[in-house]
Short mmCIF file of C-alpha atoms in Angstrom, two decimals:
data_model
loop_
_atom_site.label_atom_id
_atom_site.label_comp_id
_atom_site.label_asym_id
_atom_site.label_seq_id
_atom_site.Cartn_x
_atom_site.Cartn_y
_atom_site.Cartn_z
CA UNK J 206 98.79 60.33 95.11
CA UNK J 207 96.39 63.31 94.00
CA UNK J 208 96.27 66.44 95.96
CA UNK J 209 93.46 67.38 98.11
CA UNK J 210 90.81 69.89 97.38
CA UNK J 211 90.13 73.24 99.22
CA UNK J 212 86.91 73.31 97.89
CA UNK J 213 84.05 71.13 98.95
CA UNK J 214 83.18 67.98 96.38
CA UNK J 215 81.18 69.07 93.52
CA UNK J 216 81.24 72.67 94.33
CA UNK J 217 83.30 76.23 94.49
CA UNK J 218 82.84 76.34 98.38
CA UNK J 219 86.23 76.65 99.85
CA UNK J 220 86.90 74.88 103.31
CA UNK J 221 90.51 75.37 103.57
CA UNK J 222 91.64 78.87 103.76
CA UNK J 223 95.18 80.54 104.11
CA UNK J 224 95.87 84.30 104.45
CA UNK J 225 96.48 84.68 100.39
CA UNK J 226 93.03 83.17 99.30
CA UNK J 227 91.94 85.38 102.17
CA UNK J 228 93.30 88.09 101.11
CA UNK J 229 92.37 87.91 97.78
CA UNK J 230 88.64 87.61 98.91
CA UNK J 231 88.62 90.52 101.28
CA UNK J 232 90.36 92.85 98.35
CA UNK J 233 87.86 91.93 95.57
CA UNK J 234 85.89 88.95 94.90
CA UNK J 235 86.34 89.03 91.29
CA UNK J 236 89.96 88.65 91.97
CA UNK J 237 89.53 85.66 94.22
CA UNK J 238 87.47 83.73 91.53
CA UNK J 239 90.30 84.55 88.76
CA UNK J 240 93.01 83.72 91.33
CA UNK J 241 91.48 81.02 93.48
CA UNK J 242 88.26 79.42 92.23
CA UNK J 243 89.33 79.44 88.13
CA UNK J 244 93.41 79.47 89.26
CA UNK J 245 94.51 82.01 86.59
CA UNK J 246 97.97 83.43 86.92
CA UNK J 247 99.87 85.56 84.64
CA UNK J 248 101.88 83.89 81.77
CA UNK J 249 105.06 86.36 82.42
CA UNK J 250 107.22 85.61 85.17
CA UNK J 251 106.43 87.56 88.53
CA UNK J 252 109.91 89.03 89.61
CA UNK J 253 108.80 90.13 92.77
CA UNK J 254 107.53 86.18 93.51
CA UNK J 255 110.35 84.58 92.40
CA UNK J 256 113.16 86.96 94.30
CA UNK J 257 110.97 87.21 97.40
CA UNK J 258 110.55 82.71 97.32
CA UNK J 259 113.85 82.12 96.66
CA UNK J 260 114.93 84.69 99.36
CA UNK J 261 112.60 82.85 101.80
CA UNK J 262 113.97 79.32 100.47
CA UNK J 263 117.75 80.69 101.51
CA UNK J 264 117.32 81.95 104.96
CA UNK J 265 115.19 78.99 106.04
CA UNK J 266 117.74 76.69 105.16
CA UNK J 267 120.23 78.67 106.42
CA UNK J 268 118.46 78.47 110.14
CA UNK J 269 118.00 75.37 109.78
CA UNK J 270 121.65 74.44 109.14
CA UNK J 271 122.81 76.59 111.86
CA UNK J 272 120.27 74.67 114.23
CA UNK J 273 121.68 71.76 112.97
CA UNK J 274 125.29 72.88 114.30
CA UNK J 275 126.77 74.34 111.14
CA UNK J 276 128.57 77.47 111.59
CA UNK J 277 127.87 80.69 109.62
CA UNK J 278 130.62 80.12 107.04
CA UNK J 279 129.51 76.82 106.09
CA UNK J 280 125.44 77.14 106.32
CA UNK J 281 126.47 80.39 104.43
CA UNK J 282 128.65 78.38 101.47
CA UNK J 283 125.97 76.09 100.90
CA UNK J 284 122.50 78.42 100.84
CA UNK J 285 124.50 80.89 98.50
CA UNK J 286 125.10 77.72 96.44
CA UNK J 287 121.62 76.34 96.33
CA UNK J 288 120.63 80.09 95.48
CA UNK J 289 122.84 80.36 92.47
CA UNK J 290 121.41 76.84 91.04
CA UNK J 291 117.94 77.61 91.29
CA UNK J 292 119.14 80.90 89.60
CA UNK J 293 120.59 79.12 86.46
CA UNK J 294 117.81 78.91 83.82
CA UNK J 295 118.16 76.86 80.94
CA UNK J 296 122.02 77.09 80.75
CA UNK J 297 122.43 80.68 81.28
CA UNK J 298 122.07 83.00 84.55
CA UNK J 299 118.65 84.33 85.26
CA UNK J 300 117.75 87.26 83.77
CA UNK J 301 115.29 89.32 85.77
CA UNK J 302 113.13 92.55 84.15
CA UNK J 303 114.08 94.90 87.08
CA UNK J 304 117.90 96.33 87.94
CA UNK J 305 116.85 95.62 91.56
CA UNK J 306 115.40 91.98 92.21
CA UNK J 307 117.90 90.15 89.71
CA UNK J 308 120.38 87.55 90.70
CA UNK J 309 123.16 89.35 91.91
CA UNK J 310 121.10 91.52 94.01
CA UNK J 311 119.80 88.17 95.32
CA UNK J 312 122.98 86.62 96.29
CA UNK J 313 124.10 89.82 97.75
CA UNK J 314 120.98 90.22 99.92
CA UNK J 315 121.27 86.52 101.40
CA UNK J 316 124.82 87.05 102.18
CA UNK J 317 123.92 90.55 103.72
CA UNK J 318 121.27 89.60 105.75
CA UNK J 319 123.12 86.59 107.17
CA UNK J 320 125.85 88.93 108.00
CA UNK J 321 123.73 91.64 109.07
CA UNK J 322 122.16 88.93 111.80
CA UNK J 323 125.23 86.79 113.09
CA UNK J 324 124.91 88.16 116.88
CA UNK J 325 121.46 88.30 116.50
CA UNK J 326 119.39 87.96 120.16
CA UNK J 327 116.71 86.12 117.99
CA UNK J 328 117.36 82.35 118.34
CA UNK J 329 115.32 79.87 116.71
CA UNK J 330 112.81 77.71 118.95
CA UNK J 331 113.53 74.36 119.29
CA UNK J 332 109.95 72.16 119.36
CA UNK J 333 109.23 69.23 121.39
CA UNK J 334 110.60 67.03 118.80
CA UNK J 335 114.04 68.44 118.98
CA UNK J 336 113.64 70.00 115.23
CA UNK J 337 114.09 73.53 114.73
CA UNK J 338 110.65 75.52 114.57
CA UNK J 339 111.70 76.61 111.10
CA UNK J 340 109.24 76.21 107.73
CA UNK J 341 106.24 75.21 109.67
CA UNK J 342 103.23 74.33 107.61
CA UNK J 343 99.81 74.49 109.47
CA UNK J 344 96.25 73.59 109.62
CA UNK J 345 93.97 74.68 112.27
CA UNK J 346 90.34 73.19 112.57
CA UNK J 347 88.06 75.84 113.29
CA UNK J 348 84.84 75.52 115.72
CA UNK J 349 82.38 76.20 112.74
CA UNK J 350 81.43 74.11 110.04
CA UNK J 351 80.06 74.62 105.90
CA UNK J 352 78.14 72.20 104.76
CA UNK J 353 79.10 69.43 107.48
CA UNK J 354 82.81 70.00 106.79
CA UNK J 355 85.00 71.87 109.36
CA UNK J 356 86.28 74.72 107.94
CA UNK J 357 90.14 74.96 108.01
CA UNK J 358 92.80 77.76 108.29
CA UNK J 359 96.40 77.09 107.03
CA UNK J 360 99.50 78.61 106.26
CA UNK J 361 103.03 78.46 106.39
CA UNK J 362 105.46 80.12 109.27
CA UNK J 363 108.86 80.98 108.28
CA UNK J 364 110.35 80.84 112.09
CA UNK J 365 109.42 80.85 115.40
CA UNK J 366 112.59 82.22 117.26
CA UNK J 367 113.12 83.34 120.96
CA UNK J 368 113.78 87.01 121.36
CA UNK J 369 114.30 88.80 124.68
CA UNK J 370 112.79 85.71 126.67
CA UNK J 371 109.48 85.21 124.68
CA UNK J 372 108.27 83.29 121.60
CA UNK J 373 107.84 84.97 118.25
CA UNK J 374 106.86 84.28 115.06
CA UNK J 375 109.33 85.61 112.36
CA UNK J 376 108.58 86.25 109.07
CA UNK J 377 110.35 88.34 106.27
CA UNK J 378 109.94 90.88 103.53
CA UNK J 379 111.20 92.46 100.23
CA UNK J 380 110.43 95.33 99.21
CA UNK J 381 111.51 98.07 96.68
CA UNK J 382 110.96 100.81 99.37
CA UNK J 383 112.76 102.45 102.08
CA UNK J 384 111.91 100.74 105.38
CA UNK J 385 110.59 102.45 108.08
CA UNK J 386 107.98 103.27 110.84
CA UNK J 387 105.47 103.74 107.49
CA UNK J 388 106.78 100.56 106.20
CA UNK J 389 105.95 98.36 109.48
CA UNK J 390 102.24 100.55 109.25
CA UNK J 391 100.79 97.85 106.62
CA UNK J 392 101.18 94.99 109.14
CA UNK J 393 99.11 96.11 111.77
CA UNK J 394 95.71 95.36 111.21
CA UNK J 395 97.03 92.78 108.59
CA UNK J 396 95.38 89.56 107.82
CA UNK J 397 98.46 87.21 107.49
CA UNK J 398 100.24 88.55 110.78
CA UNK J 399 97.08 88.04 112.64
CA UNK J 400 96.14 84.41 111.50
CA UNK J 401 99.72 83.92 111.88
CA UNK J 402 99.66 84.94 115.74
CA UNK J 403 96.73 83.14 116.19
CA UNK J 404 98.47 80.16 114.73
CA UNK J 405 101.19 79.78 116.48
CA UNK J 406 99.44 80.57 120.23
CA UNK J 407 96.69 77.89 118.83
CA UNK J 408 98.67 75.10 117.02
CA UNK J 409 102.16 75.31 118.56
CA UNK J 410 100.88 75.85 121.94
CA UNK J 411 103.32 78.41 122.61
CA UNK J 412 103.08 81.81 124.19
CA UNK J 413 103.72 83.77 121.31
CA UNK J 414 104.14 87.71 122.25
CA UNK J 415 103.88 88.54 118.39
CA UNK J 416 105.23 88.63 114.78
CA UNK J 417 109.10 89.62 114.13
CA UNK J 418 108.83 91.03 110.65
CA UNK J 419 112.92 91.26 109.13
CA UNK J 420 112.38 93.56 106.28
CA UNK J 421 114.73 94.12 103.41
CA UNK J 422 114.81 96.88 101.10
CA UNK J 423 116.19 95.77 98.12
CA UNK J 424 117.91 98.76 95.63
CA UNK J 425 120.39 98.35 92.51
CA UNK J 426 123.82 98.93 94.58
CA UNK J 427 122.42 97.90 98.41
CA UNK J 428 120.25 96.06 100.88
CA UNK J 429 119.01 97.37 103.87
CA UNK J 430 117.49 95.76 106.69
CA UNK J 431 115.03 96.64 109.39
CA UNK J 432 113.36 94.87 111.93
CA UNK J 433 109.68 95.91 113.17
CA UNK J 434 107.53 93.83 115.67
CA UNK J 435 103.85 93.28 115.47
CA UNK J 436 101.34 92.56 118.37
CA UNK J 437 98.00 90.87 119.08
CA UNK J 438 95.89 91.04 121.97
CA UNK J 439 93.80 88.36 122.64
CA UNK J 440 90.74 90.32 122.07
CA UNK J 441 92.26 91.46 118.62
CA UNK J 442 92.69 87.79 117.82
CA UNK J 443 88.83 86.94 118.67
CA UNK J 444 87.68 89.97 116.72
CA UNK J 445 89.66 88.71 113.85
CA UNK J 446 88.51 85.40 114.01
CA UNK J 447 84.62 86.35 114.24
CA UNK J 448 85.06 88.72 110.88
CA UNK J 449 86.75 85.53 109.27
CA UNK J 450 83.78 83.69 110.36
CA UNK J 451 81.52 86.61 108.50
CA UNK J 452 83.97 86.83 105.30
CA UNK J 453 83.82 83.19 104.90
CA UNK J 454 79.90 82.73 105.06
CA UNK J 455 80.23 85.91 102.59
CA UNK J 456 82.37 83.32 100.36
CA UNK J 457 79.85 80.56 100.62
CA UNK J 458 77.37 82.84 99.96
CA UNK J 459 79.01 84.04 96.32
CA UNK J 460 79.98 80.35 95.61
CA UNK J 461 76.47 79.05 96.03
CA UNK J 462 75.50 82.20 93.69
CA UNK J 463 78.33 81.53 90.94
CA UNK J 464 79.03 85.13 91.22
CA UNK J 465 81.93 86.88 92.51
CA UNK J 466 81.39 90.85 92.34
CA UNK J 467 83.85 93.38 91.56
CA UNK J 468 85.15 95.44 94.12
CA UNK J 469 86.26 98.68 91.63
CA UNK J 470 87.52 100.51 94.50
CA UNK J 471 90.42 97.86 94.94
CA UNK J 472 91.57 97.88 91.51
CA UNK J 473 94.62 100.05 91.92
CA UNK J 474 96.08 98.97 95.40
CA UNK J 475 99.45 97.42 95.71
CA UNK J 476 100.72 98.42 92.21
CA UNK J 477 97.41 97.76 90.33
CA UNK J 478 95.70 94.22 90.24
CA UNK J 479 96.70 91.77 87.57
CA UNK J 480 92.97 91.66 86.51
CA UNK J 481 92.86 95.03 85.65
CA UNK J 482 93.35 94.87 82.06
CA UNK J 483 90.55 92.01 82.25
CA UNK J 484 88.25 93.53 84.08
CA UNK J 485 88.12 96.79 81.88
CA UNK J 486 86.98 94.83 79.21
CA UNK J 487 83.39 94.37 78.22
CA UNK J 488 82.05 91.03 80.03
CA UNK J 489 81.87 89.16 76.68
CA UNK J 490 85.28 89.16 75.68
CA UNK J 491 86.70 88.67 79.05
CA UNK J 492 87.59 85.27 78.83
CA UNK J 493 89.51 85.89 75.24
CA UNK J 494 91.76 88.02 77.11
CA UNK J 495 92.16 85.76 80.27
CA UNK J 496 93.23 82.86 77.69
CA UNK J 497 95.58 85.17 76.24
CA UNK J 498 97.43 86.66 79.19
CA UNK J 499 96.98 83.91 81.77
CA UNK J 500 97.32 80.44 82.28
CA UNK J 501 96.10 77.87 84.94
CA UNK J 502 97.95 77.17 87.78
CA UNK J 503 95.91 76.27 90.66
CA UNK J 504 96.35 77.91 93.92
CA UNK J 505 95.98 75.16 97.30
CA UNK J 506 96.02 76.05 100.70
CA UNK J 507 96.52 72.43 101.51
CA UNK J 508 99.56 71.74 100.10
CA UNK J 509 102.50 72.32 102.61
CA UNK J 510 105.54 74.34 101.31
CA UNK X 275 102.17 103.73 128.69
CA UNK X 276 103.97 101.15 126.53
CA UNK X 277 106.83 99.10 128.29
CA UNK X 278 109.50 96.94 126.46
CA UNK X 279 112.54 95.05 127.21
CA UNK X 280 115.31 95.28 124.87
CA UNK X 281 118.07 92.79 124.36
CA UNK X 282 120.94 95.63 124.55
CA UNK X 283 121.27 98.64 126.51
CA UNK X 284 120.80 101.66 124.16
CA UNK X 285 122.27 105.25 124.01
CA UNK X 286 119.12 106.93 122.22
CA UNK X 287 116.09 106.23 120.43
CA UNK X 288 113.34 108.10 118.43
CA UNK X 289 109.89 108.10 117.98
CA UNK X 290 107.96 108.19 114.35
CA UNK X 291 104.20 108.81 113.96
CA UNK X 292 102.82 107.56 110.34
CA UNK X 293 99.43 107.20 109.56
CA UNK X 294 97.91 107.04 113.26
CA UNK X 295 100.59 104.40 113.95
CA UNK X 296 103.21 105.52 116.67
CA UNK X 297 106.92 103.57 116.56
CA UNK X 298 109.93 103.59 118.42
CA UNK X 299 113.04 103.20 116.59
CA UNK X 300 115.75 101.92 118.09
CA UNK X 301 119.46 100.66 116.88
CA UNK X 302 120.79 97.72 119.12
CA UNK X 303 123.91 95.98 117.92
CA UNK X 304 123.66 97.54 114.15
CA UNK X 305 120.14 96.11 113.63
CA UNK X 306 117.46 98.79 113.54
CA UNK X 307 114.16 98.24 115.32
CA UNK X 308 110.63 99.14 115.22
CA UNK X 309 108.55 98.76 118.09
CA UNK X 310 104.79 99.72 117.85
CA UNK X 311 103.33 102.40 120.78
CA UNK X 312 99.89 101.54 120.55
CA UNK X 313 98.74 104.06 122.93
CA UNK X 314 100.08 107.37 121.46
CA UNK X 315 98.54 108.90 118.59
CA UNK X 316 100.90 111.85 118.72
CA UNK X 317 104.51 112.32 119.73
CA UNK X 318 103.84 113.90 122.71
CA UNK X 319 101.66 111.46 124.21
CA UNK X 320 104.33 108.86 124.37
CA UNK X 321 104.90 107.34 127.73
CA UNK X 322 107.56 104.61 127.36
CA UNK X 323 109.37 102.16 129.91
CA UNK X 324 112.48 100.55 128.47
CA UNK X 325 114.50 98.19 130.23
CA UNK X 326 117.40 96.09 129.57
CA UNK X 327 117.18 92.47 129.83
CA UNK X 328 120.70 90.56 130.27
CA UNK X 329 119.21 87.64 128.41
CA UNK X 330 122.41 85.49 129.71
CA UNK X 331 121.77 86.34 133.18
CA UNK X 332 118.07 85.47 132.73
CA UNK X 333 118.76 81.73 130.75
CA UNK X 334 121.11 81.03 133.94
#
């Protein structure tokens, strides 16, 4: 069965959005064009994405196993075995280009996280269908439309937990930096956390108090964990939704014009945009540089994880 | 005034200010927790009420 497109048929007008595509658009319309409209990705492995993805998968599986009744050791053995298998590339262990985010430190971080939070007060919510609130993909239809099609906001919640008598969305983040208040500053305001707060309230009909961010600092010789909280008031969520409406209208405008302008004040954020070396070239040769350093792997917010 | 319920009694806490945001930093059962203090721009503005909620009693 073919995947449903996040774009209106025969257009580049996107109606299904997630926090990733919305972030690309907010950062730089040209970045959004390259990533979302044209589907370019770097041909070299992104270590951060692979490491983060494996770490997330392992902890989600651990949460699920524990919810289903396995004890700590049983659940941990299963997820470690799975992570080892997923980092076995063509008959050899995964060789990472980084000394911190590599196979050994992935396994260490999974084990240490599960040990560190063994007596955690945060417990996975049981959904109305009896299943654990882990790996929850959502699609939320908005009240406004684009050319007759309602907009959809989509995403994926790692976990919803009960903590001190309230429900929280839980998200896990990996970083190479020291985690303190300054690390958690970046999540308020933040596109992803606002969307998650909204989605949990609307879709799961749970009076969610906020989002818990379990951060792990991955260093060469250790993994260190800290937990931060971020909250959104009803007025803040309403403001975020209203702003989103403006952003999506702008995206439709650019798609109609077939032109996504470059935000040249955003190129150096977050360690540098991967398309910086393309955008720095003259327009007539950019296509050549894209084709030599990137390949096409379309991003689709409608595909559940 | 910012109020938080914590899952365990604490002996001490600290307050950090970063880039306009203020954080309550506590250690509970070996876990380092950061709670935002939205109404305080400076440490001396912080008005904080912390309560310990006994979860086992609350659920019972």
